[in-house]
mmCIF file of C-alpha atoms and ligand atoms in Angstrom:
data_model
loop_
_atom_site.group_PDB
_atom_site.id
_atom_site.type_symbol
_atom_site.label_atom_id
_atom_site.label_comp_id
_atom_site.label_asym_id
_atom_site.label_seq_id
_atom_site.Cartn_x
_atom_site.Cartn_y
_atom_site.Cartn_z
ATOM 1 C CA MET A 177 28.411 75.080 -22.675
ATOM 2 C CA LYS A 178 26.422 75.795 -19.820
ATOM 3 C CA ILE A 179 27.018 75.992 -16.078
ATOM 4 C CA ASN A 180 24.176 75.471 -13.899
ATOM 5 C CA GLY A 181 22.417 76.595 -16.784
ATOM 6 C CA THR A 182 23.934 79.573 -17.591
ATOM 7 C CA PRO A 183 25.716 79.371 -20.774
ATOM 8 C CA TYR A 184 29.417 80.332 -20.676
ATOM 9 C CA ARG A 185 32.822 80.636 -22.918
ATOM 10 C CA THR A 186 36.033 80.157 -20.929
ATOM 11 C CA ILE A 187 37.563 83.450 -21.921
ATOM 12 C CA TRP A 188 35.459 86.904 -23.106
ATOM 13 C CA PRO A 189 35.931 90.483 -23.349
ATOM 14 C CA THR A 190 34.474 92.900 -21.049
ATOM 15 C CA SER A 191 31.999 94.657 -22.878
ATOM 16 C CA ASP A 192 34.059 97.905 -22.985
ATOM 17 C CA ASN A 193 37.176 95.837 -23.971
ATOM 18 C CA ALA A 194 39.039 97.038 -21.301
ATOM 19 C CA ALA A 195 39.891 93.465 -19.967
ATOM 20 C CA VAL A 196 39.294 89.652 -20.071
ATOM 21 C CA GLU A 197 37.437 87.169 -18.146
ATOM 22 C CA ILE A 198 38.366 83.944 -17.721
ATOM 23 C CA ILE A 199 37.284 81.026 -15.949
ATOM 24 C CA ASP A 200 39.932 80.038 -12.932
ATOM 25 C CA GLN A 201 40.621 76.537 -13.523
ATOM 26 C CA THR A 202 43.198 76.105 -10.619
ATOM 27 C CA ARG A 203 39.694 76.802 -8.283
ATOM 28 C CA LEU A 204 37.986 74.080 -10.118
ATOM 29 C CA PRO A 205 36.016 71.608 -9.567
ATOM 30 C CA HIS A 206 35.265 72.786 -6.091
ATOM 31 C CA VAL A 207 35.048 76.590 -6.425
ATOM 32 C CA PHE A 208 33.720 77.919 -10.012
ATOM 33 C CA ALA A 209 35.439 81.780 -9.801
ATOM 34 C CA THR A 210 35.813 83.848 -13.051
ATOM 35 C CA LEU A 211 38.854 86.403 -13.072
ATOM 36 C CA ARG A 212 39.482 89.682 -14.440
ATOM 37 C CA LEU A 213 42.591 90.017 -16.661
ATOM 38 C CA ASP A 214 43.841 93.724 -17.011
ATOM 39 C CA THR A 215 47.228 93.464 -18.318
ATOM 40 C CA MET A 216 49.090 91.651 -20.499
ATOM 41 C CA ARG A 217 51.169 90.434 -17.560
ATOM 42 C CA ASP A 218 48.141 88.984 -16.239
ATOM 43 C CA ALA A 219 47.468 86.982 -19.268
ATOM 44 C CA GLU A 220 51.162 85.953 -19.226
ATOM 45 C CA ARG A 221 50.398 84.561 -15.548
ATOM 46 C CA ALA A 222 47.401 82.997 -15.735
ATOM 47 C CA ILE A 223 48.753 81.103 -19.154
ATOM 48 C CA LYS A 224 51.746 80.418 -16.608
ATOM 49 C CA ASP A 225 50.184 79.227 -13.656
ATOM 50 C CA MET A 226 47.388 77.167 -15.673
ATOM 51 C CA GLN A 227 44.521 79.349 -14.522
ATOM 52 C CA VAL A 228 43.743 78.989 -18.635
ATOM 53 C CA ARG A 229 45.351 75.718 -19.915
ATOM 54 C CA GLY A 230 44.865 73.428 -23.026
ATOM 55 C CA ALA A 231 46.687 73.854 -26.299
ATOM 56 C CA PRO A 232 43.341 76.021 -27.726
ATOM 57 C CA LEU A 233 42.797 78.260 -24.826
ATOM 58 C CA ILE A 234 46.607 79.220 -24.079
ATOM 59 C CA GLY A 235 46.549 80.442 -27.761
ATOM 60 C CA VAL A 236 43.306 82.438 -27.359
ATOM 61 C CA THR A 237 44.470 83.864 -24.280
ATOM 62 C CA ALA A 238 47.745 85.042 -25.591
ATOM 63 C CA ALA A 239 46.199 86.656 -28.461
ATOM 64 C CA TYR A 240 43.709 88.836 -25.718
ATOM 65 C CA GLY A 241 47.147 89.302 -24.074
ATOM 66 C CA VAL A 242 48.372 91.297 -27.023
ATOM 67 C CA ALA A 243 45.161 93.246 -27.242
ATOM 68 C CA LEU A 244 45.531 94.090 -23.142
ATOM 69 C CA ALA A 245 49.290 94.851 -24.089
ATOM 70 C CA MET A 246 47.897 97.620 -27.356
ATOM 71 C CA ARG A 247 45.674 98.843 -24.927
ATOM 72 C CA GLU A 248 48.579 99.784 -22.175
ATOM 73 C CA LEU A 249 51.127 100.967 -25.323
ATOM 74 C CA ALA A 250 50.488 100.436 -28.653
ATOM 75 C CA SER A 251 54.269 101.227 -30.152
ATOM 76 C CA ASP A 252 56.303 98.668 -31.926
ATOM 77 C CA ALA A 253 58.442 97.984 -28.864
ATOM 78 C CA ALA A 254 55.246 97.702 -26.622
ATOM 79 C CA LEU A 255 53.957 94.495 -29.639
ATOM 80 C CA ALA A 256 57.547 93.157 -29.531
ATOM 81 C CA ASN A 257 57.879 92.856 -26.164
ATOM 82 C CA ALA A 258 53.878 91.644 -25.682
ATOM 83 C CA CYS A 259 54.521 88.999 -28.340
ATOM 84 C CA LYS A 260 58.109 87.573 -26.877
ATOM 85 C CA VAL A 261 56.723 87.496 -23.560
ATOM 86 C CA LEU A 262 53.353 85.638 -24.042
ATOM 87 C CA LEU A 263 55.533 83.352 -26.563
ATOM 88 C CA ALA A 264 57.702 82.360 -23.456
ATOM 89 C CA ALA A 265 54.760 81.494 -20.717
ATOM 90 C CA ARG A 266 54.476 77.817 -21.442
ATOM 91 C CA PRO A 267 56.339 75.843 -24.072
ATOM 92 C CA THR A 268 54.666 73.041 -25.754
ATOM 93 C CA ALA A 269 51.442 74.234 -27.693
ATOM 94 C CA VAL A 270 52.199 75.223 -30.655
ATOM 95 C CA ASN A 271 48.659 77.155 -30.540
ATOM 96 C CA LEU A 272 50.545 79.808 -28.389
ATOM 97 C CA ARG A 273 52.759 80.870 -31.085
ATOM 98 C CA TRP A 274 49.724 80.293 -33.618
ATOM 99 C CA GLY A 275 47.864 83.176 -31.787
ATOM 100 C CA VAL A 276 50.752 85.538 -31.122
ATOM 101 C CA GLU A 277 51.640 85.347 -34.789
ATOM 102 C CA LYS A 278 48.272 86.013 -35.687
ATOM 103 C CA MET A 279 48.343 89.018 -34.102
ATOM 104 C CA ARG A 280 51.678 90.425 -34.695
ATOM 105 C CA VAL A 281 51.208 90.001 -38.292
ATOM 106 C CA LEU A 282 48.172 91.462 -38.272
ATOM 107 C CA LEU A 283 49.379 94.523 -36.253
ATOM 108 C CA ALA A 284 52.437 95.272 -37.160
ATOM 109 C CA PRO A 285 51.966 96.883 -40.349
ATOM 110 C CA LEU A 286 48.963 99.235 -38.969
ATOM 111 C CA PRO A 287 49.537 102.770 -37.475
ATOM 112 C CA GLU A 288 49.805 102.912 -33.581
ATOM 113 C CA ASP A 289 46.315 104.787 -33.453
ATOM 114 C CA GLU A 290 44.414 101.564 -35.078
ATOM 115 C CA ARG A 291 46.164 98.781 -33.204
ATOM 116 C CA VAL A 292 43.624 98.646 -29.954
ATOM 117 C CA ALA A 293 40.644 98.426 -32.286
ATOM 118 C CA ALA A 294 41.995 96.109 -34.546
ATOM 119 C CA ALA A 295 43.857 93.682 -31.762
ATOM 120 C CA TRP A 296 40.374 93.075 -29.674
ATOM 121 C CA LYS A 297 38.399 92.680 -33.197
ATOM 122 C CA GLU A 298 41.087 90.049 -34.084
ATOM 123 C CA ALA A 299 41.763 88.222 -30.718
ATOM 124 C CA ALA A 300 37.718 87.814 -31.105
ATOM 125 C CA ARG A 301 37.973 86.820 -34.325
ATOM 126 C CA ILE A 302 40.207 83.943 -33.100
ATOM 127 C CA ALA A 303 38.007 82.957 -30.366
ATOM 128 C CA ASP A 304 34.604 82.739 -32.346
ATOM 129 C CA GLU A 305 37.113 80.370 -35.251
ATOM 130 C CA ASP A 306 38.098 78.090 -32.123
ATOM 131 C CA VAL A 307 34.441 77.392 -31.105
ATOM 132 C CA ALA A 308 33.542 76.820 -34.863
ATOM 133 C CA ILE A 309 36.114 74.327 -35.642
ATOM 134 C CA ASN A 310 35.679 72.551 -32.277
ATOM 135 C CA ALA A 311 32.299 72.514 -33.235
ATOM 136 C CA ALA A 312 33.248 70.793 -36.237
ATOM 137 C CA ILE A 313 35.423 68.005 -34.614
ATOM 138 C CA GLY A 314 32.175 67.012 -32.691
ATOM 139 C CA ARG A 315 30.543 66.581 -35.967
ATOM 140 C CA HIS A 316 33.606 64.654 -37.691
ATOM 141 C CA GLY A 317 34.348 62.496 -34.068
ATOM 142 C CA SER A 318 30.828 62.059 -33.670
ATOM 143 C CA ASP A 319 30.306 59.735 -36.670
ATOM 144 C CA ILE A 320 33.059 57.363 -35.709
ATOM 145 C CA ILE A 321 31.472 56.844 -32.660
ATOM 146 C CA ARG A 322 28.141 56.542 -33.876
ATOM 147 C CA ALA A 323 29.846 53.776 -36.238
ATOM 148 C CA ILE A 324 30.858 51.838 -33.529
ATOM 149 C CA HIS A 325 27.683 52.050 -31.706
ATOM 150 C CA GLN A 326 25.537 50.624 -34.811
ATOM 151 C CA LYS A 327 28.350 47.889 -35.149
ATOM 152 C CA LYS A 328 28.628 47.220 -31.425
ATOM 153 C CA GLY A 329 25.171 47.619 -30.543
ATOM 154 C CA GLY A 330 25.311 49.126 -26.926
ATOM 155 C CA THR A 331 26.728 51.663 -24.950
ATOM 156 C CA VAL A 332 30.251 53.098 -26.418
ATOM 157 C CA ASN A 333 32.740 53.164 -23.470
ATOM 158 C CA VAL A 334 35.257 56.272 -24.570
ATOM 159 C CA LEU A 335 38.560 56.706 -22.713
ATOM 160 C CA THR A 336 40.379 60.225 -22.282
ATOM 161 C CA HIS A 337 43.273 61.361 -20.580
ATOM 162 C CA CYS A 338 43.460 64.815 -19.549
ATOM 163 C CA ASN A 339 41.153 67.523 -20.555
ATOM 164 C CA ALA A 340 40.526 68.555 -23.810
ATOM 165 C CA GLY A 341 37.343 69.339 -23.293
ATOM 166 C CA TRP A 342 35.068 72.932 -23.574
ATOM 167 C CA LEU A 343 37.519 73.915 -20.956
ATOM 168 C CA ALA A 344 40.539 73.363 -22.933
ATOM 169 C CA THR A 345 39.118 75.413 -25.779
ATOM 170 C CA VAL A 346 36.793 78.674 -25.725
ATOM 171 C CA ASP A 347 33.667 76.051 -26.314
ATOM 172 C CA TRP A 348 33.497 72.555 -27.360
ATOM 173 C CA GLY A 349 36.600 71.551 -26.884
ATOM 174 C CA THR A 350 38.676 68.686 -29.147
ATOM 175 C CA ALA A 351 38.169 65.512 -27.860
ATOM 176 C CA LEU A 352 35.417 65.900 -25.838
ATOM 177 C CA ALA A 353 33.212 68.038 -28.625
ATOM 178 C CA PRO A 354 32.866 64.753 -30.414
ATOM 179 C CA ILE A 355 31.100 63.056 -27.214
ATOM 180 C CA TYR A 356 28.964 65.672 -26.684
ATOM 181 C CA THR A 357 27.835 65.946 -30.216
ATOM 182 C CA ALA A 358 27.382 62.028 -29.512
ATOM 183 C CA PHE A 359 25.686 62.214 -26.450
ATOM 184 C CA ASP A 360 23.489 65.316 -27.569
ATOM 185 C CA ALA A 361 22.344 62.764 -31.051
ATOM 186 C CA GLY A 362 21.178 60.345 -28.083
ATOM 187 C CA ILE A 363 24.277 57.765 -28.745
ATOM 188 C CA PRO A 364 24.873 56.043 -25.882
ATOM 189 C CA LEU A 365 28.098 56.516 -24.346
ATOM 190 C CA HIS A 366 30.094 56.173 -21.368
ATOM 191 C CA VAL A 367 33.478 58.128 -20.872
ATOM 192 C CA TRP A 368 36.552 56.359 -18.727
ATOM 193 C CA VAL A 369 38.548 59.332 -17.495
ATOM 194 C CA ASP A 370 42.145 59.067 -16.579
ATOM 195 C CA GLU A 371 42.759 61.270 -13.456
ATOM 196 C CA THR A 372 45.886 62.519 -15.002
ATOM 197 C CA ARG A 373 48.336 63.092 -12.781
ATOM 198 C CA PRO A 374 50.051 65.294 -11.651
ATOM 199 C CA ARG A 375 47.523 68.333 -11.928
ATOM 200 C CA ASN A 376 44.715 65.965 -11.833
ATOM 201 C CA GLN A 377 43.350 67.694 -15.240
ATOM 202 C CA GLY A 378 41.070 64.664 -15.796
ATOM 203 C CA ALA A 379 39.619 64.286 -12.381
ATOM 204 C CA SER A 380 39.278 68.221 -11.793
ATOM 205 C CA LEU A 381 38.607 69.146 -15.238
ATOM 206 C CA THR A 382 36.774 66.239 -17.672
ATOM 207 C CA ALA A 383 34.736 64.933 -14.772
ATOM 208 C CA TRP A 384 33.478 68.279 -13.756
ATOM 209 C CA GLU A 385 32.340 69.255 -17.082
ATOM 210 C CA LEU A 386 31.090 65.746 -18.103
ATOM 211 C CA GLY A 387 29.150 65.872 -14.716
ATOM 212 C CA GLN A 388 27.663 69.366 -15.892
ATOM 213 C CA HIS A 389 26.750 68.056 -19.219
ATOM 214 C CA GLY A 390 25.298 65.033 -17.646
ATOM 215 C CA VAL A 391 27.146 62.605 -19.455
ATOM 216 C CA PRO A 392 27.826 59.322 -17.766
ATOM 217 C CA HIS A 393 31.520 58.906 -16.477
ATOM 218 C CA THR A 394 33.919 57.141 -14.371
ATOM 219 C CA VAL A 395 37.293 58.461 -13.153
ATOM 220 C CA ILE A 396 40.404 56.202 -13.103
ATOM 221 C CA VAL A 397 43.740 56.006 -11.876
ATOM 222 C CA ASP A 398 46.207 56.644 -14.835
ATOM 223 C CA ASN A 399 47.511 52.947 -14.811
ATOM 224 C CA ALA A 400 43.817 51.701 -15.241
ATOM 225 C CA GLY A 401 43.575 51.904 -18.863
ATOM 226 C CA GLY A 402 45.664 49.441 -19.871
ATOM 227 C CA HIS A 403 43.661 46.820 -17.673
ATOM 228 C CA LEU A 404 40.129 48.164 -18.954
ATOM 229 C CA MET A 405 41.149 47.540 -22.851
ATOM 230 C CA GLN A 406 42.504 44.169 -21.880
ATOM 231 C CA HIS A 407 39.006 42.945 -20.738
ATOM 232 C CA GLY A 408 37.124 44.832 -23.592
ATOM 233 C CA MET A 409 35.666 47.722 -21.698
ATOM 234 C CA VAL A 410 37.200 50.210 -23.910
ATOM 235 C CA ASP A 411 35.560 50.928 -27.192
ATOM 236 C CA MET A 412 38.195 53.854 -28.561
ATOM 237 C CA ALA A 413 40.140 56.118 -27.063
ATOM 238 C CA ILE A 414 40.137 59.779 -27.787
ATOM 239 C CA VAL A 415 42.634 62.677 -26.697
ATOM 240 C CA GLY A 416 43.425 66.439 -27.412
ATOM 241 C CA CYS A 417 47.264 67.190 -28.617
ATOM 242 C CA ASP A 418 49.247 70.011 -27.991
ATOM 243 C CA ARG A 419 51.408 70.018 -31.505
ATOM 244 C CA VAL A 420 51.202 67.341 -34.234
ATOM 245 C CA THR A 421 54.273 67.508 -36.293
ATOM 246 C CA ALA A 422 53.868 67.091 -39.968
ATOM 247 C CA ARG A 423 53.982 63.467 -40.635
ATOM 248 C CA GLY A 424 51.645 63.228 -37.403
ATOM 249 C CA ASP A 425 53.583 62.377 -34.316
ATOM 250 C CA VAL A 426 51.669 63.826 -31.209
ATOM 251 C CA CYS A 427 52.790 65.568 -28.420
ATOM 252 C CA ASN A 428 49.868 65.630 -25.360
ATOM 253 C CA LYS A 429 50.031 65.298 -21.607
ATOM 254 C CA ILE A 430 52.668 63.113 -20.185
ATOM 255 C CA GLY A 431 50.803 59.577 -19.987
ATOM 256 C CA THR A 432 48.851 59.756 -23.716
ATOM 257 C CA TYR A 433 51.968 57.401 -24.894
ATOM 258 C CA LEU A 434 51.134 54.745 -22.456
ATOM 259 C CA LYS A 435 47.569 54.482 -23.355
ATOM 260 C CA ALA A 436 48.398 54.747 -27.238
ATOM 261 C CA LEU A 437 50.694 52.013 -26.688
ATOM 262 C CA ALA A 438 48.161 49.703 -24.592
ATOM 263 C CA ALA A 439 45.415 50.745 -27.284
ATOM 264 C CA HIS A 440 47.478 49.290 -30.045
ATOM 265 C CA ASP A 441 48.462 46.144 -28.163
ATOM 266 C CA ASN A 442 44.668 45.652 -27.566
ATOM 267 C CA GLY A 443 43.217 46.736 -31.027
ATOM 268 C CA VAL A 444 41.420 49.887 -29.597
ATOM 269 C CA PRO A 445 41.284 52.290 -31.774
ATOM 270 C CA PHE A 446 43.406 55.470 -30.829
ATOM 271 C CA TYR A 447 42.033 58.621 -32.172
ATOM 272 C CA VAL A 448 43.486 62.717 -31.645
ATOM 273 C CA ALA A 449 41.329 65.554 -32.144
ATOM 274 C CA LEU A 450 42.451 68.491 -33.011
ATOM 275 C CA PRO A 451 42.036 71.735 -34.705
ATOM 276 C CA THR A 452 44.520 72.583 -37.569
ATOM 277 C CA PRO A 453 46.163 75.195 -35.929
ATOM 278 C CA THR A 454 48.069 72.881 -33.546
ATOM 279 C CA ILE A 455 49.736 71.215 -36.473
ATOM 280 C CA ASP A 456 53.757 72.661 -36.241
ATOM 281 C CA TRP A 457 54.643 71.485 -39.952
ATOM 282 C CA THR A 458 58.225 73.048 -39.037
ATOM 283 C CA LEU A 459 58.715 69.527 -37.202
ATOM 284 C CA GLN A 460 58.679 65.857 -37.861
ATOM 285 C CA ASP A 461 59.954 63.957 -35.810
ATOM 286 C CA GLY A 462 58.125 64.664 -32.479
ATOM 287 C CA VAL A 463 60.305 62.837 -30.013
ATOM 288 C CA LYS A 464 63.309 64.561 -31.131
ATOM 289 C CA GLU A 465 61.935 68.460 -31.913
ATOM 290 C CA ILE A 466 59.108 68.833 -29.495
ATOM 291 C CA PRO A 467 60.772 71.216 -26.403
ATOM 292 C CA ILE A 468 58.436 69.283 -23.482
ATOM 293 C CA GLU A 469 57.323 71.270 -20.642
ATOM 294 C CA GLU A 470 59.034 70.504 -17.280
ATOM 295 C CA ARG A 471 56.841 72.059 -14.444
ATOM 296 C CA ALA A 472 57.721 72.275 -10.376
ATOM 297 C CA ALA A 473 58.461 69.449 -8.155
ATOM 298 C CA GLU A 474 55.759 70.423 -5.888
ATOM 299 C CA GLU A 475 52.921 69.611 -8.512
ATOM 300 C CA VAL A 476 54.514 65.972 -8.151
ATOM 301 C CA THR A 477 55.118 66.010 -4.625
ATOM 302 C CA HIS A 478 51.465 67.700 -3.171
ATOM 303 C CA ILE A 479 48.040 67.380 -4.212
ATOM 304 C CA ALA A 480 44.985 69.622 -3.320
ATOM 305 C CA GLY A 481 41.780 68.278 -2.368
ATOM 306 C CA LEU A 482 38.551 69.223 -0.651
ATOM 307 C CA CYS A 483 38.592 68.294 2.818
ATOM 308 C CA ASP A 484 35.633 67.432 5.582
ATOM 309 C CA ASP A 485 35.441 70.974 6.920
ATOM 310 C CA GLY A 486 34.600 72.361 2.983
ATOM 311 C CA GLN A 487 38.145 74.088 2.451
ATOM 312 C CA VAL A 488 40.555 72.663 -0.198
ATOM 313 C CA ARG A 489 44.162 72.203 0.916
ATOM 314 C CA THR A 490 47.300 70.795 -0.232
ATOM 315 C CA VAL A 491 49.018 67.894 1.663
ATOM 316 C CA GLN A 492 52.254 66.363 1.029
ATOM 317 C CA VAL A 493 52.417 62.808 -0.888
ATOM 318 C CA THR A 494 56.198 62.091 -0.788
ATOM 319 C CA PRO A 495 58.774 61.659 1.791
ATOM 320 C CA GLN A 496 60.436 64.959 3.017
ATOM 321 C CA GLY A 497 63.893 64.827 0.810
ATOM 322 C CA SER A 498 62.451 62.969 -2.242
ATOM 323 C CA ARG A 499 63.126 64.695 -5.275
ATOM 324 C CA ALA A 500 60.758 64.783 -7.945
ATOM 325 C CA ALA A 501 60.528 65.094 -11.804
ATOM 326 C CA ASN A 502 57.569 66.556 -13.570
ATOM 327 C CA TYR A 503 57.927 66.165 -17.509
ATOM 328 C CA GLY A 504 54.655 68.033 -18.519
ATOM 329 C CA PHE A 505 53.960 66.101 -22.141
ATOM 330 C CA ASP A 506 55.104 63.081 -24.153
ATOM 331 C CA VAL A 507 54.824 62.071 -27.497
ATOM 332 C CA THR A 508 53.035 59.243 -29.191
ATOM 333 C CA PRO A 509 53.908 58.245 -32.848
ATOM 334 C CA ALA A 510 52.253 58.637 -35.836
ATOM 335 C CA ARG A 511 51.854 54.722 -35.944
ATOM 336 C CA LEU A 512 49.823 54.476 -32.702
ATOM 337 C CA VAL A 513 47.256 56.964 -33.809
ATOM 338 C CA SER A 514 44.160 55.631 -35.909
ATOM 339 C CA GLY A 515 43.272 58.849 -37.335
ATOM 340 C CA LEU A 516 43.324 62.695 -36.493
ATOM 341 C CA ILE A 517 40.147 64.465 -36.351
ATOM 342 C CA THR A 518 40.326 67.387 -37.470
ATOM 343 C CA GLU A 519 37.470 70.142 -38.534
ATOM 344 C CA ARG A 520 38.240 69.371 -41.841
ATOM 345 C CA GLY A 521 37.650 65.530 -41.591
ATOM 346 C CA VAL A 522 39.272 62.547 -40.184
ATOM 347 C CA VAL A 523 42.601 62.033 -41.503
ATOM 348 C CA LYS A 524 45.422 59.206 -41.243
ATOM 349 C CA ALA A 525 48.385 60.474 -39.123
ATOM 350 C CA ASP A 526 50.730 60.587 -41.918
ATOM 351 C CA SER A 527 52.780 63.424 -43.770
ATOM 352 C CA GLY A 528 51.137 61.981 -47.455
ATOM 353 C CA ALA A 529 47.111 62.281 -45.979
ATOM 354 C CA MET A 530 47.819 65.314 -43.776
ATOM 355 C CA ARG A 531 48.676 67.428 -46.865
ATOM 356 C CA VAL A 532 45.446 67.834 -47.428
ATOM 357 C CA LEU A 533 45.046 70.103 -43.956
ATOM 358 C CA LYS A 534 47.924 72.499 -45.434
HETATM 359 O O1 MRU B 611 48.849 71.141 -18.939
HETATM 360 P P1 MRU B 611 47.779 71.050 -19.945
HETATM 361 O O2 MRU B 611 46.538 71.236 -18.622
HETATM 362 O O3 MRU B 611 47.148 72.589 -20.408
HETATM 363 O O4 MRU B 611 47.687 70.313 -20.816
HETATM 364 C C1 MRU B 611 46.342 69.777 -21.811
HETATM 365 C C2 MRU B 611 46.322 68.838 -23.059
HETATM 366 O O5 MRU B 611 47.330 68.084 -22.661
HETATM 367 C C3 MRU B 611 45.281 68.878 -23.779
HETATM 368 O O6 MRU B 611 45.043 67.455 -24.125
HETATM 369 C C4 MRU B 611 45.642 69.348 -24.874
HETATM 370 O O7 MRU B 611 45.892 70.914 -24.742
HETATM 371 C C5 MRU B 611 44.649 69.571 -25.910
HETATM 372 S S1 MRU B 611 43.368 70.686 -25.282
HETATM 373 C C6 MRU B 611 42.037 70.667 -26.595
#
């Protein structure tokens, strides 16, 4: 995607494969800054602190994290340690496990002196694969948007939650890929962007990306979606996900479940876009089995924003002493999902239909 006319990915190796650069997402939308990761611990920190976030990008960053570790030391112990450290960085996105496992399986049988080159090559391949997958998701998902446009005749209003755009992947995004593809094809559309408290990935990242691409959008508070749906102002919802179980339960950013309930009650199609590596074939019941990340209370009690003097500052919004709980994700049962938009096509969220994706 382009930023002020310059094409960017969210992560890329330096030309000598000595380090990795990322876009620091904690500073958007007010400051566009890139950051250099020199060590595996830098990659771990970038994932933990959400300088990179979004399931596919977390997976790719972890793969590069293993490559960075191999540059430091390519022993069996160093490989095992890198995999362990990176796997523990964030719990919910299964892509993290997928990326680390791909690296471990490739590197473990190799002699130590071949590991560095092989690691950088594999991490780059995983990154390129993510881009190709998301472009395919865009094509399949845009067919749905086109069909709604043809039936309705006017602007298609799409609601999305959190950020599952190109910033959450290497490029294109998952939930936003169909939107970019449809928009580029000339289909009139408008996006309702859930702000997505507490970290505001919608208000700060999705709105920024859509703005950079020129896609008409409106930011809404998280609780507005149900009202809009009741008044016929949403034609479809598309969200991303961090993990999908073998029977189609979807784990995504906290608040997704409530949007799915509202969509169900109002007959609004609710789609989930995902690359197939986001499917965790080892799990069935998402509510019972998916570990949900709990993050620092400060993300709820405090909020950051641009002040009139041009400085970004953090302020407290809760009374001193009130406790806050910060659950990062929730699970939407498969029965509330109209379809899974994958790189291999749109599939029903149930174990029978999903078997073709294995
Ligand atoms: O906590 P985050 O910002 O990493 O959460 C991101 C989401 O919930 C996304 O919807 C999901 O990872 C899919 S990204 C293509």
